[in-house]
């Protein structure tokens, strides 16, 4: 607290070091908070010369995969690499090196989704409805071991809206489009 009492210690008088320290401490906290918030939010875009369509994960090449029905009609297996900044598609070719790719799934078809932990951070994958609830227990337990994989077998239903990591739901998420066969 700043005091105008001349008997107060020098570091608590107006315009003294106390005010400067408080200002610098507040400035440092604000910078740290904005930096951490940017990292946790997925971080892409917002800065000079940056595009919101740029991948966050270095291993990704783009944020847009192929959503053409013909590229997805015969797909039954999906494969991702799990990074704290986002999922990176591996298989099918429509999502290869795409960050948080949109999945195009045929309603009623059974799929196998396998993901590999690439960074040692705890991840899992789950399919959510538009109310942010896991659909039909379609969720893996999760792991934090580099190189470990998890596989989820699920049926594509109209309820499925997104897939997410429940531990990093802001950065590791993608949309799901359900189509008729």
Short mmCIF file of N, CA, C and O in Angstrom, two decimals, residues 86-175:
data_model
loop_
_atom_site.label_atom_id
_atom_site.label_comp_id
_atom_site.label_asym_id
_atom_site.label_seq_id
_atom_site.Cartn_x
_atom_site.Cartn_y
_atom_site.Cartn_z
N UNK A 86 -2.48 -30.19 -31.13
CA UNK A 86 -3.53 -30.66 -32.03
C UNK A 86 -3.29 -32.09 -32.47
O UNK A 86 -2.21 -32.64 -32.33
N UNK A 87 -4.35 -32.66 -33.03
CA UNK A 87 -4.24 -33.98 -33.66
C UNK A 87 -3.66 -33.76 -35.05
O UNK A 87 -4.02 -32.81 -35.74
N UNK A 88 -2.78 -34.65 -35.48
CA UNK A 88 -2.25 -34.59 -36.84
C UNK A 88 -2.66 -35.88 -37.53
O UNK A 88 -2.34 -36.98 -37.07
N UNK A 89 -3.39 -35.72 -38.65
CA UNK A 89 -3.86 -36.89 -39.39
C UNK A 89 -2.72 -37.65 -40.03
O UNK A 89 -1.76 -37.07 -40.53
N UNK A 90 -2.85 -38.97 -40.02
CA UNK A 90 -1.89 -39.85 -40.66
C UNK A 90 -2.59 -40.66 -41.75
O UNK A 90 -2.10 -40.81 -42.86
N UNK A 91 -3.78 -41.18 -41.43
CA UNK A 91 -4.52 -42.05 -42.35
C UNK A 91 -6.01 -41.82 -42.16
O UNK A 91 -6.44 -41.63 -41.02
N UNK A 92 -6.78 -41.77 -43.21
CA UNK A 92 -6.51 -42.02 -44.62
C UNK A 92 -5.76 -40.86 -45.27
O UNK A 92 -5.53 -39.83 -44.63
N UNK A 93 -5.43 -41.01 -46.54
CA UNK A 93 -4.66 -39.97 -47.24
C UNK A 93 -5.39 -38.63 -47.26
O UNK A 93 -4.74 -37.58 -47.35
N UNK A 94 -6.70 -38.62 -47.13
CA UNK A 94 -7.47 -37.37 -47.13
C UNK A 94 -7.11 -36.47 -45.95
O UNK A 94 -7.36 -35.26 -45.99
N UNK A 95 -6.50 -37.04 -44.90
CA UNK A 95 -6.13 -36.24 -43.72
C UNK A 95 -4.64 -36.29 -43.41
O UNK A 95 -4.21 -35.78 -42.38
N UNK A 96 -3.84 -36.85 -44.29
CA UNK A 96 -2.41 -36.99 -44.04
C UNK A 96 -1.75 -35.63 -43.84
O UNK A 96 -1.84 -34.75 -44.69
N UNK A 97 -1.13 -35.43 -42.65
CA UNK A 97 -0.42 -34.22 -42.22
C UNK A 97 -1.35 -33.02 -42.05
O UNK A 97 -0.92 -31.88 -42.08
N UNK A 98 -2.64 -33.27 -41.85
CA UNK A 98 -3.62 -32.21 -41.61
C UNK A 98 -3.84 -32.11 -40.10
O UNK A 98 -4.09 -33.12 -39.43
N UNK A 99 -3.76 -30.88 -39.57
CA UNK A 99 -3.99 -30.66 -38.14
C UNK A 99 -5.48 -30.57 -37.85
O UNK A 99 -6.20 -29.82 -38.51
N UNK A 100 -5.93 -31.36 -36.87
CA UNK A 100 -7.34 -31.40 -36.46
C UNK A 100 -8.28 -31.50 -37.67
O UNK A 100 -9.18 -30.68 -37.84
N UNK A 101 -8.08 -32.51 -38.51
CA UNK A 101 -8.85 -32.58 -39.75
C UNK A 101 -10.33 -32.87 -39.51
O UNK A 101 -10.70 -33.52 -38.53
N UNK A 102 -11.16 -32.37 -40.42
CA UNK A 102 -12.58 -32.74 -40.40
C UNK A 102 -12.67 -34.20 -40.86
O UNK A 102 -12.04 -34.58 -41.84
N UNK A 103 -13.45 -34.99 -40.14
CA UNK A 103 -13.69 -36.38 -40.52
C UNK A 103 -15.03 -36.46 -41.22
O UNK A 103 -16.01 -35.89 -40.75
N UNK A 104 -15.06 -37.18 -42.32
CA UNK A 104 -16.30 -37.41 -43.06
C UNK A 104 -16.61 -38.90 -42.91
O UNK A 104 -15.88 -39.75 -43.44
N UNK A 105 -17.67 -39.21 -42.16
CA UNK A 105 -17.98 -40.60 -41.80
C UNK A 105 -19.36 -40.98 -42.31
O UNK A 105 -20.28 -40.18 -42.31
N UNK A 106 -19.49 -42.23 -42.71
CA UNK A 106 -20.76 -42.76 -43.21
C UNK A 106 -21.59 -43.23 -42.02
O UNK A 106 -21.14 -44.07 -41.22
N UNK A 107 -22.80 -42.71 -41.91
CA UNK A 107 -23.68 -43.08 -40.80
C UNK A 107 -23.93 -44.58 -40.78
O UNK A 107 -24.20 -45.20 -41.81
N UNK A 108 -23.80 -45.17 -39.58
CA UNK A 108 -24.03 -46.60 -39.39
C UNK A 108 -22.81 -47.46 -39.62
O UNK A 108 -22.81 -48.64 -39.27
N UNK A 109 -21.75 -46.94 -40.18
CA UNK A 109 -20.54 -47.71 -40.45
C UNK A 109 -19.67 -47.77 -39.20
O UNK A 109 -19.58 -46.82 -38.44
N UNK A 110 -19.02 -48.93 -39.01
CA UNK A 110 -18.09 -49.08 -37.90
C UNK A 110 -16.70 -48.62 -38.34
O UNK A 110 -16.26 -48.94 -39.44
N UNK A 111 -16.04 -47.88 -37.47
CA UNK A 111 -14.70 -47.36 -37.74
C UNK A 111 -13.75 -47.77 -36.63
O UNK A 111 -14.17 -48.03 -35.51
N UNK A 112 -12.47 -47.76 -36.98
CA UNK A 112 -11.41 -47.99 -36.01
C UNK A 112 -10.49 -46.78 -36.06
O UNK A 112 -9.89 -46.49 -37.09
N UNK A 113 -10.40 -46.07 -34.94
CA UNK A 113 -9.53 -44.91 -34.84
C UNK A 113 -8.38 -45.26 -33.91
O UNK A 113 -8.61 -45.64 -32.76
N UNK A 114 -7.16 -45.14 -34.41
CA UNK A 114 -5.97 -45.39 -33.61
C UNK A 114 -5.17 -44.09 -33.55
O UNK A 114 -4.99 -43.42 -34.56
N UNK A 115 -4.73 -43.75 -32.35
CA UNK A 115 -3.88 -42.58 -32.21
C UNK A 115 -2.63 -42.95 -31.44
O UNK A 115 -2.64 -43.86 -30.62
N UNK A 116 -1.52 -42.24 -31.75
CA UNK A 116 -0.24 -42.48 -31.09
C UNK A 116 0.20 -41.24 -30.33
O UNK A 116 0.14 -40.12 -30.86
N UNK A 117 0.65 -41.43 -29.09
CA UNK A 117 1.14 -40.32 -28.28
C UNK A 117 2.53 -39.93 -28.79
O UNK A 117 3.45 -40.74 -28.80
N UNK A 118 2.67 -38.68 -29.21
CA UNK A 118 3.91 -38.21 -29.80
C UNK A 118 4.74 -37.31 -28.89
O UNK A 118 5.89 -37.02 -29.20
N UNK A 119 4.16 -36.85 -27.76
CA UNK A 119 4.88 -35.87 -26.96
C UNK A 119 4.94 -36.17 -25.46
O UNK A 119 5.47 -35.38 -24.69
N UNK A 120 4.40 -37.30 -25.04
CA UNK A 120 4.47 -37.66 -23.62
C UNK A 120 3.52 -36.88 -22.73
O UNK A 120 3.59 -36.98 -21.51
N UNK A 121 2.62 -36.12 -23.31
CA UNK A 121 1.59 -35.40 -22.57
C UNK A 121 0.36 -36.31 -22.53
O UNK A 121 0.08 -37.03 -23.48
N UNK A 122 -0.41 -36.26 -21.45
CA UNK A 122 -1.59 -37.13 -21.33
C UNK A 122 -2.66 -36.70 -22.33
O UNK A 122 -3.10 -35.56 -22.32
N UNK A 123 -3.05 -37.63 -23.20
CA UNK A 123 -4.10 -37.42 -24.20
C UNK A 123 -5.08 -38.58 -24.17
O UNK A 123 -4.74 -39.67 -23.70
N UNK A 124 -6.26 -38.34 -24.68
CA UNK A 124 -7.20 -39.39 -25.04
C UNK A 124 -8.00 -38.84 -26.21
O UNK A 124 -7.83 -37.69 -26.61
N UNK A 125 -8.85 -39.66 -26.78
CA UNK A 125 -9.73 -39.16 -27.83
C UNK A 125 -11.16 -39.58 -27.49
O UNK A 125 -11.38 -40.68 -26.95
N UNK A 126 -12.09 -38.69 -27.75
CA UNK A 126 -13.51 -38.96 -27.47
C UNK A 126 -14.36 -38.27 -28.53
O UNK A 126 -13.99 -37.22 -29.05
N UNK A 127 -15.49 -38.89 -28.83
CA UNK A 127 -16.46 -38.27 -29.75
C UNK A 127 -17.55 -37.62 -28.92
O UNK A 127 -18.12 -38.24 -28.03
N UNK A 128 -17.81 -36.35 -29.21
CA UNK A 128 -18.77 -35.55 -28.45
C UNK A 128 -19.93 -35.13 -29.32
O UNK A 128 -19.80 -34.96 -30.53
N UNK A 129 -21.08 -34.91 -28.66
CA UNK A 129 -22.23 -34.36 -29.36
C UNK A 129 -22.16 -32.83 -29.25
O UNK A 129 -21.23 -32.28 -28.67
N UNK A 130 -23.16 -32.15 -29.79
CA UNK A 130 -23.13 -30.68 -29.78
C UNK A 130 -23.30 -30.08 -28.38
O UNK A 130 -23.04 -28.91 -28.17
N UNK A 131 -23.71 -30.90 -27.40
CA UNK A 131 -23.83 -30.44 -26.02
C UNK A 131 -22.57 -30.72 -25.19
O UNK A 131 -22.59 -30.64 -23.97
N UNK A 132 -21.48 -31.07 -25.85
CA UNK A 132 -20.19 -31.36 -25.22
C UNK A 132 -20.26 -32.57 -24.29
O UNK A 132 -19.66 -32.60 -23.23
N UNK A 133 -21.02 -33.57 -24.69
CA UNK A 133 -21.12 -34.82 -23.94
C UNK A 133 -20.57 -35.94 -24.81
O UNK A 133 -20.76 -35.95 -26.03
N UNK A 134 -19.89 -36.89 -24.17
CA UNK A 134 -19.35 -38.04 -24.89
C UNK A 134 -20.51 -38.89 -25.41
O UNK A 134 -21.44 -39.20 -24.67
N UNK A 135 -20.44 -39.25 -26.68
CA UNK A 135 -21.48 -40.04 -27.32
C UNK A 135 -21.20 -41.53 -27.08
O UNK A 135 -20.10 -42.01 -27.38
N UNK A 136 -22.16 -42.23 -26.52
CA UNK A 136 -22.13 -43.69 -26.38
C UNK A 136 -20.82 -44.24 -25.80
O UNK A 136 -20.35 -45.30 -26.21
N UNK A 137 -20.23 -43.54 -24.87
CA UNK A 137 -18.96 -43.95 -24.26
C UNK A 137 -17.83 -44.11 -25.27
O UNK A 137 -16.90 -44.88 -25.05
N UNK A 138 -17.91 -43.39 -26.40
CA UNK A 138 -16.84 -43.43 -27.40
C UNK A 138 -15.68 -42.56 -26.93
O UNK A 138 -15.57 -41.39 -27.27
N UNK A 139 -14.82 -43.18 -26.12
CA UNK A 139 -13.70 -42.46 -25.52
C UNK A 139 -12.61 -43.47 -25.16
O UNK A 139 -12.91 -44.57 -24.71
N UNK A 140 -11.35 -43.09 -25.36
CA UNK A 140 -10.25 -43.95 -24.94
C UNK A 140 -9.83 -43.53 -23.53
O UNK A 140 -10.07 -42.39 -23.13
N UNK A 141 -9.17 -44.43 -22.79
CA UNK A 141 -8.75 -44.09 -21.43
C UNK A 141 -7.69 -42.99 -21.38
O UNK A 141 -7.64 -42.21 -20.44
N UNK A 142 -6.83 -42.94 -22.36
CA UNK A 142 -5.76 -41.95 -22.38
C UNK A 142 -4.44 -42.52 -21.94
O UNK A 142 -4.39 -43.54 -21.25
N UNK A 143 -3.35 -41.87 -22.37
CA UNK A 143 -2.02 -42.28 -21.94
C UNK A 143 -1.07 -41.09 -22.08
O UNK A 143 -1.36 -40.12 -22.76
N UNK A 144 0.08 -41.21 -21.42
CA UNK A 144 1.09 -40.16 -21.48
C UNK A 144 2.47 -40.72 -21.83
O UNK A 144 3.49 -40.18 -21.44
N UNK A 145 2.49 -41.81 -22.60
CA UNK A 145 3.73 -42.49 -22.94
C UNK A 145 4.02 -42.29 -24.42
O UNK A 145 3.22 -42.70 -25.28
N UNK A 146 5.17 -41.68 -24.73
CA UNK A 146 5.55 -41.48 -26.12
C UNK A 146 5.59 -42.82 -26.84
O UNK A 146 6.16 -43.79 -26.34
N UNK A 147 4.94 -42.88 -28.00
CA UNK A 147 4.92 -44.10 -28.81
C UNK A 147 3.77 -45.04 -28.50
O UNK A 147 3.50 -45.95 -29.27
N UNK A 148 3.10 -44.85 -27.36
CA UNK A 148 1.98 -45.72 -27.02
C UNK A 148 0.77 -45.35 -27.87
O UNK A 148 0.51 -44.18 -28.14
N UNK A 149 0.01 -46.36 -28.28
CA UNK A 149 -1.18 -46.13 -29.09
C UNK A 149 -2.43 -46.57 -28.34
O UNK A 149 -2.36 -47.40 -27.42
N UNK A 150 -3.55 -46.01 -28.75
CA UNK A 150 -4.86 -46.44 -28.27
C UNK A 150 -5.77 -46.54 -29.49
O UNK A 150 -5.64 -45.76 -30.43
N UNK A 151 -6.66 -47.50 -29.43
CA UNK A 151 -7.59 -47.72 -30.54
C UNK A 151 -9.01 -47.69 -30.01
O UNK A 151 -9.31 -48.29 -28.98
N UNK A 152 -9.86 -46.99 -30.73
CA UNK A 152 -11.28 -46.88 -30.39
C UNK A 152 -12.09 -47.38 -31.58
O UNK A 152 -11.91 -46.91 -32.71
N UNK A 153 -12.93 -48.36 -31.34
CA UNK A 153 -13.85 -48.84 -32.37
C UNK A 153 -15.20 -48.21 -32.05
O UNK A 153 -15.67 -48.27 -30.91
N UNK A 154 -15.81 -47.60 -33.06
CA UNK A 154 -17.08 -46.89 -32.84
C UNK A 154 -17.94 -46.94 -34.10
O UNK A 154 -17.45 -47.23 -35.19
N UNK A 155 -19.22 -46.67 -33.91
CA UNK A 155 -20.15 -46.58 -35.03
C UNK A 155 -20.49 -45.11 -35.25
O UNK A 155 -20.81 -44.38 -34.30
N UNK A 156 -20.41 -44.67 -36.50
CA UNK A 156 -20.73 -43.28 -36.83
C UNK A 156 -22.24 -43.08 -36.69
O UNK A 156 -23.03 -43.78 -37.31
N UNK A 157 -22.63 -42.15 -35.83
CA UNK A 157 -24.04 -41.83 -35.63
C UNK A 157 -24.26 -40.34 -35.85
O UNK A 157 -23.32 -39.54 -35.74
N UNK A 158 -25.49 -39.98 -36.12
CA UNK A 158 -25.83 -38.57 -36.37
C UNK A 158 -25.54 -37.70 -35.15
O UNK A 158 -25.37 -36.48 -35.28
N UNK A 159 -25.48 -38.29 -33.97
CA UNK A 159 -25.20 -37.55 -32.74
C UNK A 159 -23.79 -36.98 -32.67
O UNK A 159 -23.53 -35.98 -32.03
N UNK A 160 -22.85 -37.65 -33.33
CA UNK A 160 -21.44 -37.25 -33.25
C UNK A 160 -21.25 -35.91 -33.96
O UNK A 160 -21.61 -35.75 -35.12
N UNK A 161 -20.66 -34.96 -33.23
CA UNK A 161 -20.45 -33.62 -33.74
C UNK A 161 -18.95 -33.28 -33.86
O UNK A 161 -18.53 -32.65 -34.82
N UNK A 162 -18.16 -33.70 -32.86
CA UNK A 162 -16.73 -33.42 -32.85
C UNK A 162 -15.98 -34.58 -32.23
O UNK A 162 -16.56 -35.45 -31.58
N UNK A 163 -14.67 -34.58 -32.43
CA UNK A 163 -13.78 -35.46 -31.67
C UNK A 163 -12.83 -34.54 -30.94
O UNK A 163 -12.48 -33.46 -31.41
N UNK A 164 -12.42 -34.94 -29.73
CA UNK A 164 -11.58 -34.09 -28.89
C UNK A 164 -10.72 -34.93 -27.97
O UNK A 164 -11.07 -36.05 -27.65
N UNK A 165 -9.64 -34.31 -27.52
CA UNK A 165 -8.91 -34.82 -26.37
C UNK A 165 -9.59 -34.20 -25.17
O UNK A 165 -9.77 -32.98 -25.12
N UNK A 166 -9.97 -35.00 -24.20
CA UNK A 166 -10.66 -34.47 -23.03
C UNK A 166 -9.71 -33.72 -22.08
O UNK A 166 -10.16 -33.03 -21.19
N UNK A 167 -8.40 -33.86 -22.31
CA UNK A 167 -7.42 -33.17 -21.47
C UNK A 167 -6.98 -31.84 -22.10
O UNK A 167 -6.56 -30.94 -21.41
N UNK A 168 -7.04 -31.74 -23.40
CA UNK A 168 -6.72 -30.50 -24.14
C UNK A 168 -7.85 -30.23 -25.15
O UNK A 168 -7.64 -30.27 -26.36
N UNK A 169 -9.08 -30.01 -24.68
CA UNK A 169 -10.22 -29.93 -25.60
C UNK A 169 -10.24 -28.71 -26.50
O UNK A 169 -10.96 -28.69 -27.49
N UNK A 170 -9.45 -27.70 -26.20
CA UNK A 170 -9.43 -26.51 -27.05
C UNK A 170 -8.50 -26.70 -28.23
O UNK A 170 -8.84 -26.38 -29.36
N UNK A 171 -7.32 -27.25 -27.99
CA UNK A 171 -6.34 -27.40 -29.07
C UNK A 171 -6.48 -28.67 -29.88
O UNK A 171 -6.16 -28.69 -31.05
N UNK A 172 -6.93 -29.74 -29.26
CA UNK A 172 -7.03 -31.03 -29.93
C UNK A 172 -8.50 -31.32 -30.19
O UNK A 172 -9.13 -32.08 -29.46
N UNK A 173 -9.02 -30.74 -31.26
CA UNK A 173 -10.43 -30.96 -31.59
C UNK A 173 -10.63 -30.84 -33.08
O UNK A 173 -9.91 -30.14 -33.77
N UNK A 174 -11.61 -31.57 -33.55
CA UNK A 174 -11.95 -31.50 -34.97
C UNK A 174 -13.41 -31.78 -35.18
O UNK A 174 -14.07 -32.41 -34.35
N UNK A 175 -13.91 -31.31 -36.29
CA UNK A 175 -15.32 -31.51 -36.62
C UNK A 175 -15.54 -32.87 -37.29
O UNK A 175 -14.62 -33.43 -37.87
#
